[in-house]
Each structure stands twice: as C-alpha cells, then as structure tokens.
Short mmCIF file of N, CA and C in Angstrom, two decimals:
data_model
loop_
_atom_site.label_atom_id
_atom_site.label_comp_id
_atom_site.label_asym_id
_atom_site.label_seq_id
_atom_site.Cartn_x
_atom_site.Cartn_y
_atom_site.Cartn_z
N MET A 1 -5.68 -29.75 -2.22
CA MET A 1 -4.55 -28.82 -2.15
C MET A 1 -4.36 -28.10 -3.37
N ALA A 2 -3.83 -26.88 -3.22
CA ALA A 2 -3.67 -25.98 -4.34
C ALA A 2 -2.62 -26.57 -5.28
N GLN A 3 -2.77 -26.34 -6.55
CA GLN A 3 -1.86 -26.84 -7.55
C GLN A 3 -1.21 -25.64 -8.33
N ARG A 4 -0.05 -25.80 -8.69
CA ARG A 4 0.67 -24.83 -9.46
C ARG A 4 0.09 -24.65 -10.85
N VAL A 5 0.07 -23.50 -11.34
CA VAL A 5 -0.52 -23.23 -12.70
C VAL A 5 0.44 -22.48 -13.53
N ARG A 6 0.49 -22.71 -14.78
CA ARG A 6 1.25 -21.96 -15.79
C ARG A 6 0.55 -20.69 -16.20
N PRO A 7 1.24 -19.54 -16.47
CA PRO A 7 0.55 -18.41 -16.84
C PRO A 7 0.15 -18.34 -18.31
N GLU A 8 0.60 -19.25 -19.11
CA GLU A 8 0.23 -19.18 -20.54
C GLU A 8 -1.30 -19.33 -20.75
N GLY A 9 -1.72 -18.31 -21.61
CA GLY A 9 -3.22 -18.39 -22.00
C GLY A 9 -4.17 -17.82 -20.93
N LEU A 10 -3.68 -17.35 -19.85
CA LEU A 10 -4.54 -16.70 -18.80
C LEU A 10 -4.50 -15.20 -18.90
N GLU A 11 -5.66 -14.56 -18.74
CA GLU A 11 -5.75 -13.19 -18.79
C GLU A 11 -5.52 -12.70 -17.35
N LEU A 12 -4.30 -12.41 -16.92
CA LEU A 12 -4.09 -12.06 -15.56
C LEU A 12 -3.98 -10.58 -15.36
N LYS A 13 -4.74 -10.09 -14.21
CA LYS A 13 -4.66 -8.76 -13.90
C LYS A 13 -3.80 -8.50 -12.60
N GLU A 14 -2.99 -7.43 -12.69
CA GLU A 14 -2.00 -7.29 -11.57
C GLU A 14 -2.67 -6.30 -10.60
N ARG A 15 -2.25 -6.38 -9.42
CA ARG A 15 -2.73 -5.48 -8.32
C ARG A 15 -1.59 -5.23 -7.43
N LEU A 16 -1.35 -3.95 -7.23
CA LEU A 16 -0.15 -3.48 -6.39
C LEU A 16 -0.78 -3.56 -4.92
N VAL A 17 0.01 -4.31 -4.04
CA VAL A 17 -0.38 -4.42 -2.65
C VAL A 17 0.34 -3.34 -1.82
N HIS A 18 1.65 -3.19 -2.01
CA HIS A 18 2.47 -2.29 -1.24
C HIS A 18 3.75 -1.93 -1.83
N ILE A 19 4.27 -0.70 -1.66
CA ILE A 19 5.63 -0.28 -2.16
C ILE A 19 6.37 0.14 -0.86
N ASN A 20 7.52 -0.41 -0.72
CA ASN A 20 8.36 -0.11 0.45
C ASN A 20 9.66 0.66 -0.04
N ARG A 21 9.99 1.73 0.55
CA ARG A 21 11.08 2.65 0.17
C ARG A 21 12.19 2.34 1.19
N ASN A 22 13.37 2.08 0.77
CA ASN A 22 14.51 1.95 1.60
C ASN A 22 15.58 3.00 1.18
N ALA A 23 16.10 3.60 2.30
CA ALA A 23 17.17 4.68 2.12
C ALA A 23 18.41 4.19 2.67
N LYS A 24 19.46 4.18 1.80
CA LYS A 24 20.90 3.95 2.29
C LYS A 24 21.66 5.22 2.28
N VAL A 25 22.26 5.55 3.28
CA VAL A 25 23.02 6.81 3.40
C VAL A 25 24.50 6.53 2.92
N VAL A 26 24.86 7.22 1.90
CA VAL A 26 26.15 7.10 1.44
C VAL A 26 26.90 8.49 1.30
N THR A 27 28.14 8.54 0.97
CA THR A 27 29.01 9.81 1.05
C THR A 27 28.22 10.91 0.33
N GLY A 28 27.62 10.67 -0.76
CA GLY A 28 27.08 11.79 -1.59
C GLY A 28 25.65 12.09 -1.09
N GLY A 29 25.03 11.43 -0.26
CA GLY A 29 23.61 11.61 0.25
C GLY A 29 22.94 10.38 0.39
N ARG A 30 21.59 10.33 0.13
CA ARG A 30 20.85 9.14 0.35
C ARG A 30 20.63 8.44 -1.08
N LYS A 31 20.67 7.11 -1.00
CA LYS A 31 20.34 6.31 -2.18
C LYS A 31 19.12 5.56 -1.85
N PHE A 32 18.10 5.71 -2.68
CA PHE A 32 16.89 5.10 -2.39
C PHE A 32 16.64 3.86 -3.33
N SER A 33 16.09 2.83 -2.77
CA SER A 33 15.63 1.69 -3.54
C SER A 33 14.17 1.32 -3.05
N PHE A 34 13.50 0.57 -3.99
CA PHE A 34 12.09 0.34 -3.81
C PHE A 34 11.74 -1.15 -3.87
N THR A 35 10.87 -1.58 -2.98
CA THR A 35 10.35 -3.06 -3.11
C THR A 35 8.93 -2.97 -3.34
N ALA A 36 8.40 -3.70 -4.31
CA ALA A 36 7.02 -3.71 -4.62
C ALA A 36 6.49 -5.05 -4.46
N PHE A 37 5.30 -5.21 -3.97
CA PHE A 37 4.54 -6.40 -3.66
C PHE A 37 3.31 -6.43 -4.63
N VAL A 38 3.21 -7.35 -5.45
CA VAL A 38 2.14 -7.33 -6.41
C VAL A 38 1.42 -8.75 -6.36
N VAL A 39 0.16 -8.68 -6.57
CA VAL A 39 -0.71 -9.89 -6.66
C VAL A 39 -1.24 -9.94 -8.05
N VAL A 40 -1.21 -11.14 -8.68
CA VAL A 40 -1.79 -11.23 -9.94
C VAL A 40 -2.84 -12.37 -9.90
N GLY A 41 -3.97 -12.32 -10.71
CA GLY A 41 -4.92 -13.23 -10.73
C GLY A 41 -5.93 -13.07 -11.82
N ASP A 42 -6.67 -14.24 -12.16
CA ASP A 42 -7.55 -14.12 -13.34
C ASP A 42 -9.03 -13.97 -12.89
N GLY A 43 -9.28 -13.89 -11.60
CA GLY A 43 -10.64 -13.73 -11.08
C GLY A 43 -11.43 -15.07 -11.27
N LYS A 44 -10.80 -16.14 -11.56
CA LYS A 44 -11.49 -17.48 -11.81
C LYS A 44 -10.77 -18.59 -10.95
N GLY A 45 -10.22 -18.19 -9.89
CA GLY A 45 -9.53 -19.18 -9.03
C GLY A 45 -7.99 -19.40 -9.18
N VAL A 46 -7.41 -18.45 -9.93
CA VAL A 46 -5.95 -18.61 -10.06
C VAL A 46 -5.30 -17.24 -9.58
N VAL A 47 -4.43 -17.42 -8.62
CA VAL A 47 -3.79 -16.24 -8.00
C VAL A 47 -2.29 -16.48 -7.67
N GLY A 48 -1.41 -15.41 -7.73
CA GLY A 48 -0.14 -15.44 -7.40
C GLY A 48 0.43 -14.25 -6.82
N PHE A 49 1.60 -14.27 -6.03
CA PHE A 49 2.22 -13.16 -5.35
C PHE A 49 3.65 -13.06 -5.71
N GLY A 50 4.10 -11.78 -5.79
CA GLY A 50 5.50 -11.67 -6.22
C GLY A 50 6.02 -10.47 -5.57
N ARG A 51 7.42 -10.42 -5.49
CA ARG A 51 8.08 -9.25 -4.84
C ARG A 51 9.23 -8.85 -5.76
N GLY A 52 9.37 -7.65 -6.03
CA GLY A 52 10.48 -7.12 -6.89
C GLY A 52 11.14 -5.91 -6.30
N LYS A 53 12.51 -5.88 -6.42
CA LYS A 53 13.27 -4.70 -5.88
C LYS A 53 14.03 -4.04 -7.04
N ALA A 54 14.01 -2.73 -6.99
CA ALA A 54 14.76 -1.98 -8.07
C ALA A 54 14.98 -0.56 -7.52
N ALA A 55 15.80 0.15 -8.28
CA ALA A 55 16.13 1.58 -7.89
C ALA A 55 14.96 2.51 -8.27
N GLU A 56 14.03 2.09 -9.22
CA GLU A 56 12.93 2.86 -9.55
C GLU A 56 11.66 2.01 -9.34
N VAL A 57 10.54 2.75 -9.11
CA VAL A 57 9.26 2.07 -8.80
C VAL A 57 8.77 1.28 -9.88
N PRO A 58 8.66 1.71 -11.24
CA PRO A 58 8.03 0.99 -12.21
C PRO A 58 8.87 -0.30 -12.50
N ASP A 59 10.24 -0.20 -12.32
CA ASP A 59 11.03 -1.41 -12.50
C ASP A 59 10.74 -2.48 -11.39
N ALA A 60 10.53 -1.95 -10.14
CA ALA A 60 10.26 -2.87 -9.10
C ALA A 60 8.83 -3.54 -9.32
N ILE A 61 7.88 -2.77 -9.85
CA ILE A 61 6.48 -3.41 -10.12
C ILE A 61 6.64 -4.45 -11.24
N ARG A 62 7.40 -4.18 -12.26
CA ARG A 62 7.54 -5.07 -13.35
C ARG A 62 8.17 -6.40 -12.87
N LYS A 63 9.17 -6.23 -12.06
CA LYS A 63 9.91 -7.47 -11.60
C LYS A 63 8.95 -8.16 -10.64
N ALA A 64 8.27 -7.48 -9.81
CA ALA A 64 7.24 -8.18 -8.90
C ALA A 64 6.09 -8.88 -9.73
N THR A 65 5.70 -8.26 -10.81
CA THR A 65 4.68 -8.99 -11.70
C THR A 65 5.20 -10.22 -12.31
N GLU A 66 6.44 -10.15 -12.76
CA GLU A 66 7.03 -11.35 -13.40
C GLU A 66 7.25 -12.44 -12.33
N ASP A 67 7.64 -12.14 -11.10
CA ASP A 67 7.73 -13.00 -10.08
C ASP A 67 6.43 -13.65 -9.65
N ALA A 68 5.39 -12.89 -9.57
CA ALA A 68 4.00 -13.37 -9.27
C ALA A 68 3.52 -14.30 -10.33
N LYS A 69 3.85 -14.11 -11.62
CA LYS A 69 3.44 -15.09 -12.56
C LYS A 69 4.06 -16.31 -12.55
N LYS A 70 5.27 -16.44 -11.88
CA LYS A 70 5.93 -17.73 -11.68
C LYS A 70 5.37 -18.44 -10.51
N ASN A 71 4.66 -17.88 -9.70
CA ASN A 71 4.08 -18.55 -8.39
C ASN A 71 2.60 -18.59 -8.36
N LEU A 72 2.01 -18.91 -9.51
CA LEU A 72 0.56 -19.03 -9.55
C LEU A 72 0.03 -20.34 -8.92
N ILE A 73 -1.02 -20.28 -8.17
CA ILE A 73 -1.82 -21.41 -7.69
C ILE A 73 -3.20 -21.40 -8.04
N LYS A 74 -3.82 -22.53 -8.06
CA LYS A 74 -5.32 -22.67 -8.34
C LYS A 74 -5.86 -22.93 -6.97
N VAL A 75 -7.02 -21.99 -6.81
CA VAL A 75 -7.74 -22.03 -5.46
C VAL A 75 -9.13 -22.56 -5.72
N PRO A 76 -9.77 -23.43 -5.04
CA PRO A 76 -11.09 -23.80 -5.22
C PRO A 76 -12.07 -22.74 -4.77
N VAL A 77 -12.81 -22.14 -5.62
CA VAL A 77 -13.82 -21.16 -5.35
C VAL A 77 -15.30 -21.83 -5.63
N VAL A 78 -15.98 -21.83 -4.63
CA VAL A 78 -17.36 -22.52 -4.77
C VAL A 78 -18.46 -21.45 -4.50
N ASP A 79 -19.09 -21.15 -5.60
CA ASP A 79 -20.15 -20.17 -5.61
C ASP A 79 -19.74 -18.80 -4.98
N GLY A 80 -18.58 -18.46 -5.35
CA GLY A 80 -18.10 -17.05 -4.92
C GLY A 80 -17.42 -17.12 -3.59
N THR A 81 -17.28 -18.25 -2.85
CA THR A 81 -16.71 -18.33 -1.47
C THR A 81 -15.81 -19.40 -1.46
N ILE A 82 -15.13 -19.59 -0.27
CA ILE A 82 -14.28 -20.67 0.00
C ILE A 82 -15.05 -21.89 0.54
N PRO A 83 -14.54 -23.13 0.19
CA PRO A 83 -15.38 -24.31 0.66
C PRO A 83 -15.58 -24.40 2.16
N PHE A 84 -14.54 -24.05 2.96
CA PHE A 84 -14.76 -24.19 4.47
C PHE A 84 -13.79 -23.24 5.14
N GLU A 85 -13.95 -23.08 6.51
CA GLU A 85 -13.15 -22.12 7.28
C GLU A 85 -11.70 -22.62 7.35
N VAL A 86 -10.77 -21.72 7.23
CA VAL A 86 -9.37 -22.02 7.29
C VAL A 86 -8.56 -20.93 8.02
N GLU A 87 -7.60 -21.44 8.77
CA GLU A 87 -6.56 -20.54 9.44
C GLU A 87 -5.25 -20.76 8.92
N ALA A 88 -4.44 -19.80 8.86
CA ALA A 88 -3.03 -19.94 8.38
C ALA A 88 -2.26 -18.86 9.08
N LYS A 89 -0.91 -19.27 9.25
CA LYS A 89 0.02 -18.39 9.99
C LYS A 89 1.31 -18.29 9.12
N PHE A 90 1.88 -17.12 8.97
CA PHE A 90 3.17 -16.88 8.36
C PHE A 90 3.77 -15.91 9.19
N GLY A 91 5.05 -16.28 9.70
CA GLY A 91 5.64 -15.29 10.49
C GLY A 91 4.73 -14.92 11.67
N ALA A 92 4.73 -13.58 11.96
CA ALA A 92 3.91 -13.03 13.06
C ALA A 92 2.41 -12.75 12.68
N SER A 93 2.05 -13.10 11.44
CA SER A 93 0.65 -12.80 10.99
C SER A 93 -0.19 -14.14 10.97
N LYS A 94 -1.35 -14.03 11.55
CA LYS A 94 -2.35 -15.18 11.46
C LYS A 94 -3.56 -14.55 10.65
N VAL A 95 -4.06 -15.47 9.84
CA VAL A 95 -5.25 -15.03 9.20
C VAL A 95 -6.37 -16.11 9.28
N ILE A 96 -7.60 -15.63 9.66
CA ILE A 96 -8.73 -16.53 9.61
C ILE A 96 -9.67 -16.15 8.53
N MET A 97 -10.10 -17.16 7.78
CA MET A 97 -10.94 -16.95 6.63
C MET A 97 -12.16 -17.88 6.76
N ARG A 98 -13.39 -17.26 6.65
CA ARG A 98 -14.62 -18.03 6.78
C ARG A 98 -15.41 -17.78 5.54
N PRO A 99 -16.09 -18.80 5.11
CA PRO A 99 -17.11 -18.68 3.92
C PRO A 99 -18.30 -17.83 4.38
N ALA A 100 -18.83 -17.03 3.46
CA ALA A 100 -19.93 -16.17 3.92
C ALA A 100 -21.10 -16.32 2.90
N ALA A 101 -22.26 -15.91 3.34
CA ALA A 101 -23.51 -15.96 2.53
C ALA A 101 -23.40 -15.04 1.32
N PRO A 102 -24.19 -15.40 0.32
CA PRO A 102 -24.13 -14.46 -0.91
C PRO A 102 -24.55 -13.12 -0.55
N GLY A 103 -23.80 -12.12 -1.18
CA GLY A 103 -24.11 -10.73 -1.00
C GLY A 103 -23.34 -10.07 0.24
N THR A 104 -22.55 -10.84 1.06
CA THR A 104 -21.80 -10.29 2.07
C THR A 104 -20.59 -9.44 1.60
N GLY A 105 -19.95 -9.86 0.48
CA GLY A 105 -18.80 -9.11 0.02
C GLY A 105 -17.57 -9.66 0.57
N VAL A 106 -16.47 -8.95 0.27
CA VAL A 106 -15.23 -9.29 0.87
C VAL A 106 -14.95 -8.45 2.07
N ILE A 107 -15.06 -8.97 3.21
CA ILE A 107 -14.77 -8.21 4.46
C ILE A 107 -13.32 -8.57 4.80
N ALA A 108 -12.46 -7.67 4.47
CA ALA A 108 -10.98 -7.88 4.71
C ALA A 108 -10.20 -6.59 4.59
N SER A 109 -8.98 -6.70 5.15
CA SER A 109 -7.97 -5.58 5.00
C SER A 109 -7.59 -5.50 3.56
N ALA A 110 -6.83 -4.31 3.21
CA ALA A 110 -6.43 -4.16 1.95
C ALA A 110 -5.57 -5.27 1.39
N PRO A 111 -4.48 -5.77 2.07
CA PRO A 111 -3.68 -6.84 1.49
C PRO A 111 -4.43 -8.11 1.23
N VAL A 112 -5.27 -8.39 2.18
CA VAL A 112 -6.11 -9.71 2.04
C VAL A 112 -7.12 -9.50 1.01
N ARG A 113 -7.66 -8.36 0.89
CA ARG A 113 -8.69 -8.03 -0.24
C ARG A 113 -8.04 -8.29 -1.65
N ALA A 114 -6.82 -7.83 -1.76
CA ALA A 114 -6.20 -7.79 -3.04
C ALA A 114 -6.01 -9.28 -3.40
N VAL A 115 -5.60 -10.17 -2.44
CA VAL A 115 -5.43 -11.52 -2.97
C VAL A 115 -6.84 -12.21 -3.19
N LEU A 116 -7.81 -12.01 -2.39
CA LEU A 116 -9.07 -12.71 -2.51
C LEU A 116 -9.82 -12.28 -3.75
N GLU A 117 -9.82 -10.94 -4.02
CA GLU A 117 -10.50 -10.52 -5.17
C GLU A 117 -9.78 -10.86 -6.39
N SER A 118 -8.39 -10.89 -6.49
CA SER A 118 -7.70 -11.49 -7.56
C SER A 118 -7.95 -12.92 -7.83
N ALA A 119 -8.29 -13.69 -6.75
CA ALA A 119 -8.64 -15.09 -7.01
C ALA A 119 -10.00 -15.35 -7.43
N GLY A 120 -10.84 -14.24 -7.37
CA GLY A 120 -12.32 -14.38 -7.83
C GLY A 120 -13.14 -14.73 -6.65
N ILE A 121 -12.83 -14.43 -5.46
CA ILE A 121 -13.65 -14.79 -4.28
C ILE A 121 -14.53 -13.49 -4.00
N THR A 122 -15.87 -13.63 -3.94
CA THR A 122 -16.68 -12.47 -3.75
C THR A 122 -17.36 -12.36 -2.47
N ASP A 123 -17.51 -13.47 -1.62
CA ASP A 123 -18.11 -13.50 -0.37
C ASP A 123 -17.30 -14.11 0.56
N ILE A 124 -16.66 -13.44 1.63
CA ILE A 124 -15.85 -14.03 2.69
C ILE A 124 -15.68 -13.14 3.76
N LEU A 125 -15.53 -13.72 5.02
CA LEU A 125 -15.15 -12.99 6.16
C LEU A 125 -13.76 -13.31 6.55
N THR A 126 -12.91 -12.30 6.99
CA THR A 126 -11.55 -12.59 7.31
C THR A 126 -11.21 -11.85 8.48
N LYS A 127 -10.10 -12.18 9.21
CA LYS A 127 -9.62 -11.53 10.37
C LYS A 127 -8.11 -11.71 10.37
N VAL A 128 -7.40 -10.66 10.49
CA VAL A 128 -5.92 -10.64 10.69
C VAL A 128 -5.58 -10.48 12.11
N ILE A 129 -4.75 -11.44 12.67
CA ILE A 129 -4.38 -11.32 14.13
C ILE A 129 -2.86 -11.35 14.12
N GLY A 130 -2.37 -10.44 14.89
CA GLY A 130 -0.87 -10.28 15.06
C GLY A 130 -0.36 -9.16 14.08
N SER A 131 0.71 -9.41 13.50
CA SER A 131 1.31 -8.48 12.69
C SER A 131 0.41 -8.11 11.31
N THR A 132 0.42 -6.81 11.04
CA THR A 132 -0.39 -6.45 9.86
C THR A 132 0.57 -5.95 8.74
N ASN A 133 1.76 -6.53 8.85
CA ASN A 133 2.76 -6.24 7.71
C ASN A 133 2.25 -6.83 6.40
N PRO A 134 2.11 -6.11 5.42
CA PRO A 134 1.46 -6.46 4.16
C PRO A 134 2.14 -7.83 3.57
N HIS A 135 3.43 -7.87 3.60
CA HIS A 135 4.08 -9.01 3.10
C HIS A 135 3.75 -10.36 3.84
N THR A 136 3.73 -10.35 5.13
CA THR A 136 3.55 -11.49 5.86
C THR A 136 1.90 -11.83 5.92
N VAL A 137 1.15 -10.76 5.77
CA VAL A 137 -0.24 -11.08 5.70
C VAL A 137 -0.67 -11.78 4.42
N VAL A 138 -0.07 -11.29 3.23
CA VAL A 138 -0.31 -11.91 1.99
C VAL A 138 0.10 -13.21 1.90
N ARG A 139 1.29 -13.57 2.47
CA ARG A 139 1.85 -14.95 2.51
C ARG A 139 0.99 -15.88 3.37
N ALA A 140 0.48 -15.37 4.53
CA ALA A 140 -0.43 -16.12 5.33
C ALA A 140 -1.71 -16.46 4.50
N VAL A 141 -2.37 -15.53 3.83
CA VAL A 141 -3.54 -15.74 3.04
C VAL A 141 -3.18 -16.74 2.01
N LEU A 142 -2.10 -16.72 1.30
CA LEU A 142 -1.86 -17.69 0.19
C LEU A 142 -1.65 -19.02 0.86
N LYS A 143 -0.98 -19.05 2.01
CA LYS A 143 -0.80 -20.44 2.68
C LYS A 143 -2.14 -20.94 3.12
N GLY A 144 -3.16 -20.11 3.46
CA GLY A 144 -4.45 -20.60 3.87
C GLY A 144 -5.26 -21.17 2.58
N LEU A 145 -5.08 -20.31 1.48
CA LEU A 145 -5.80 -20.82 0.29
C LEU A 145 -5.15 -21.98 -0.21
N GLU A 146 -3.91 -22.27 0.00
CA GLU A 146 -3.32 -23.51 -0.51
C GLU A 146 -3.84 -24.81 0.23
N GLN A 147 -4.36 -24.57 1.53
CA GLN A 147 -4.87 -25.64 2.19
C GLN A 147 -6.26 -26.11 1.80
N LEU A 148 -7.02 -25.29 1.00
CA LEU A 148 -8.31 -25.58 0.63
C LEU A 148 -8.43 -26.77 -0.37
N LYS A 149 -9.49 -27.60 -0.21
CA LYS A 149 -9.77 -28.67 -1.06
C LYS A 149 -11.22 -28.78 -1.43
N THR A 150 -11.51 -29.25 -2.59
CA THR A 150 -12.91 -29.41 -3.08
C THR A 150 -13.46 -30.66 -2.48
N PRO A 151 -14.84 -30.78 -2.57
CA PRO A 151 -15.46 -31.95 -2.07
C PRO A 151 -14.99 -33.20 -2.94
N GLU A 152 -14.65 -32.99 -4.18
CA GLU A 152 -14.24 -34.10 -4.97
C GLU A 152 -12.79 -34.67 -4.44
N GLU A 153 -11.97 -33.69 -4.10
CA GLU A 153 -10.67 -34.09 -3.45
C GLU A 153 -10.86 -34.84 -2.18
N PHE A 154 -11.78 -34.38 -1.39
CA PHE A 154 -11.98 -34.98 -0.07
C PHE A 154 -12.49 -36.45 -0.30
N SER A 155 -13.53 -36.54 -1.32
CA SER A 155 -14.08 -37.85 -1.58
C SER A 155 -12.95 -38.78 -2.04
N GLU A 156 -12.13 -38.33 -2.84
CA GLU A 156 -10.98 -39.28 -3.30
C GLU A 156 -10.11 -39.58 -2.19
N LEU A 157 -9.80 -38.82 -1.14
CA LEU A 157 -8.96 -39.07 -0.01
C LEU A 157 -9.64 -40.05 0.97
N ARG A 158 -10.98 -39.85 1.18
CA ARG A 158 -11.73 -40.70 2.09
C ARG A 158 -12.35 -41.95 1.60
N GLY A 159 -12.47 -41.98 0.27
CA GLY A 159 -13.09 -43.12 -0.42
C GLY A 159 -14.64 -43.05 -0.11
N VAL A 160 -15.16 -41.81 0.01
CA VAL A 160 -16.68 -41.68 0.25
C VAL A 160 -17.17 -41.02 -1.07
N PRO A 161 -18.43 -41.51 -1.58
CA PRO A 161 -18.93 -40.84 -2.78
C PRO A 161 -19.05 -39.29 -2.55
N VAL A 162 -18.91 -38.53 -3.57
CA VAL A 162 -19.06 -37.07 -3.55
C VAL A 162 -20.45 -36.66 -3.08
N GLU A 163 -21.47 -37.31 -3.56
CA GLU A 163 -22.86 -36.99 -3.08
C GLU A 163 -23.04 -37.05 -1.58
N GLU A 164 -22.37 -38.12 -1.04
CA GLU A 164 -22.55 -38.22 0.41
C GLU A 164 -21.88 -37.11 1.21
N LEU A 165 -20.76 -36.56 0.72
CA LEU A 165 -20.02 -35.52 1.26
C LEU A 165 -20.78 -34.22 1.11
N ARG A 166 -21.45 -34.02 -0.06
CA ARG A 166 -22.16 -32.82 -0.37
C ARG A 166 -23.39 -32.56 0.53
N LYS A 167 -23.97 -33.81 0.87
CA LYS A 167 -25.14 -33.74 1.81
C LYS A 167 -24.78 -33.17 3.13
N ARG A 168 -23.58 -33.46 3.60
CA ARG A 168 -23.06 -32.96 4.96
C ARG A 168 -22.42 -31.62 4.82
N TRP A 169 -22.13 -31.24 3.55
CA TRP A 169 -21.32 -29.95 3.47
C TRP A 169 -22.18 -28.72 3.57
N LYS A 170 -21.90 -27.86 4.41
CA LYS A 170 -22.77 -26.65 4.82
C LYS A 170 -21.97 -25.44 4.36
N LEU A 171 -22.51 -24.67 3.51
CA LEU A 171 -22.14 -23.31 3.09
C LEU A 171 -23.17 -22.30 3.60
N PRO A 172 -22.72 -21.17 4.20
CA PRO A 172 -23.70 -20.17 4.62
C PRO A 172 -24.54 -19.66 3.53
N GLY A 173 -25.84 -19.58 3.71
CA GLY A 173 -26.79 -18.91 2.77
C GLY A 173 -27.03 -19.73 1.55
N ARG A 174 -26.58 -21.08 1.51
CA ARG A 174 -26.83 -21.97 0.51
C ARG A 174 -27.32 -23.29 0.92
N ARG A 175 -28.01 -23.96 0.00
CA ARG A 175 -28.42 -25.38 0.31
C ARG A 175 -27.94 -26.21 -0.81
N ILE A 176 -27.87 -27.46 -0.54
CA ILE A 176 -27.46 -28.50 -1.62
C ILE A 176 -28.55 -29.43 -1.88
N THR A 177 -28.93 -29.44 -3.29
CA THR A 177 -30.00 -30.34 -3.63
C THR A 177 -29.66 -31.76 -3.49
N LYS A 178 -30.58 -32.67 -3.83
CA LYS A 178 -30.40 -34.13 -3.85
C LYS A 178 -29.38 -34.52 -4.94
N GLU A 179 -29.31 -33.74 -6.00
CA GLU A 179 -28.45 -34.03 -7.09
C GLU A 179 -26.96 -33.54 -6.79
N GLY A 180 -26.80 -32.72 -5.79
CA GLY A 180 -25.51 -32.38 -5.33
C GLY A 180 -25.21 -30.85 -5.94
N GLU A 181 -26.23 -30.18 -6.37
CA GLU A 181 -26.00 -28.79 -6.81
C GLU A 181 -26.14 -27.83 -5.82
N ILE A 182 -25.33 -26.69 -5.83
CA ILE A 182 -25.39 -25.77 -4.83
C ILE A 182 -26.38 -24.68 -5.26
N VAL A 183 -27.37 -24.32 -4.39
CA VAL A 183 -28.35 -23.28 -4.69
C VAL A 183 -28.45 -22.30 -3.62
N ARG A 184 -28.57 -21.06 -4.04
CA ARG A 184 -28.67 -20.02 -3.00
C ARG A 184 -30.10 -20.05 -2.39
N ARG A 185 -30.06 -19.73 -1.14
CA ARG A 185 -31.48 -19.78 -0.46
C ARG A 185 -32.21 -18.46 -0.68
#
C-alpha cells in the first residue's frame, strides 16, 4: 500500500493539470474565480495532487501546489513501470493501468500522464473509461497507485520468501534472474 510522505528534503516539480474558470453574475457584472488542479512529484516514486481556488490564477496555482505537498504518497516503481495491472474508480471515472515493456513510453491522456510522469513512471499503458473530467481522472489514478504493492510487501503478507514470489512475477519485456534481479530482455 502507498504510504504518506513528508515534503521536506524532496525536490518536487509541480505540473498544472487543469484550470477551471467560474463566473458568478452579480449586480455590477460578472465575478470570476479560478480553480487550479496541480500534481507535484519528484520523479522517483513520490507524487501528490492538490486543488486551489482563488480570484486570480497565480494564487489558485500556489494554493493548489501547497495542497498537493500535503498529500504526497510513495508509489512502487519497478524498472520504470508499475508492478502489476490495476483498476481504480473514482466518481464516474474508471482508469485501467497496465505495466509495459521498456521503450513503450507513457500511453495516457493528459491528466493521467501528468500524474504518472511526476511519479517517475516511464513505461505504462492506460485507459480511461467513463467520465474524462480531469479532477475525477486524477483522483482515480492516485487511488489505483495507492493499491500497488512491491514483492517485498506481498511476501510479508503471505509469509512466502521474496525469491519465490519474484520467480512467478512477470513484467512485460523483462525477465528475473535466479538472484531475483530484474533484467531487460
């Protein structure tokens, strides 16, 4: 399971996912407010998502970045991909993520790509089913990434040696040596 991470000492890069403009009609005309969705990550398995609202865009982005730094999680990244296929649903959005062979790249929509690249995942196949609203899609991706576990975590849960699990563990375009190391084919 993904664990919460503190932002101290991490070199986090922010990435703007979406800006939403809202107009309220008042007596003097229209009053605009903005909502920003931001993803932050260090490219080494730590990623977070935040949302900020303000009357001006830069303030909304700043607030969203601060919120994202409060919600960081650690994601298991194995040789540039995820350990196994995962499905997650948030609201009306459903996201399917599959590990991919080396050199595949990040096959994903813009909101999904922002989260995965911020987490440091370089090879993955994804599909968004249902609503493509950036907010719900990003939440679904993060929910899916929180479900991921490393072979070490599985061995601890099942009481099976890590080497035994790694022998049965299949990643596309990779093989596992007798010592349990992952090697590209």
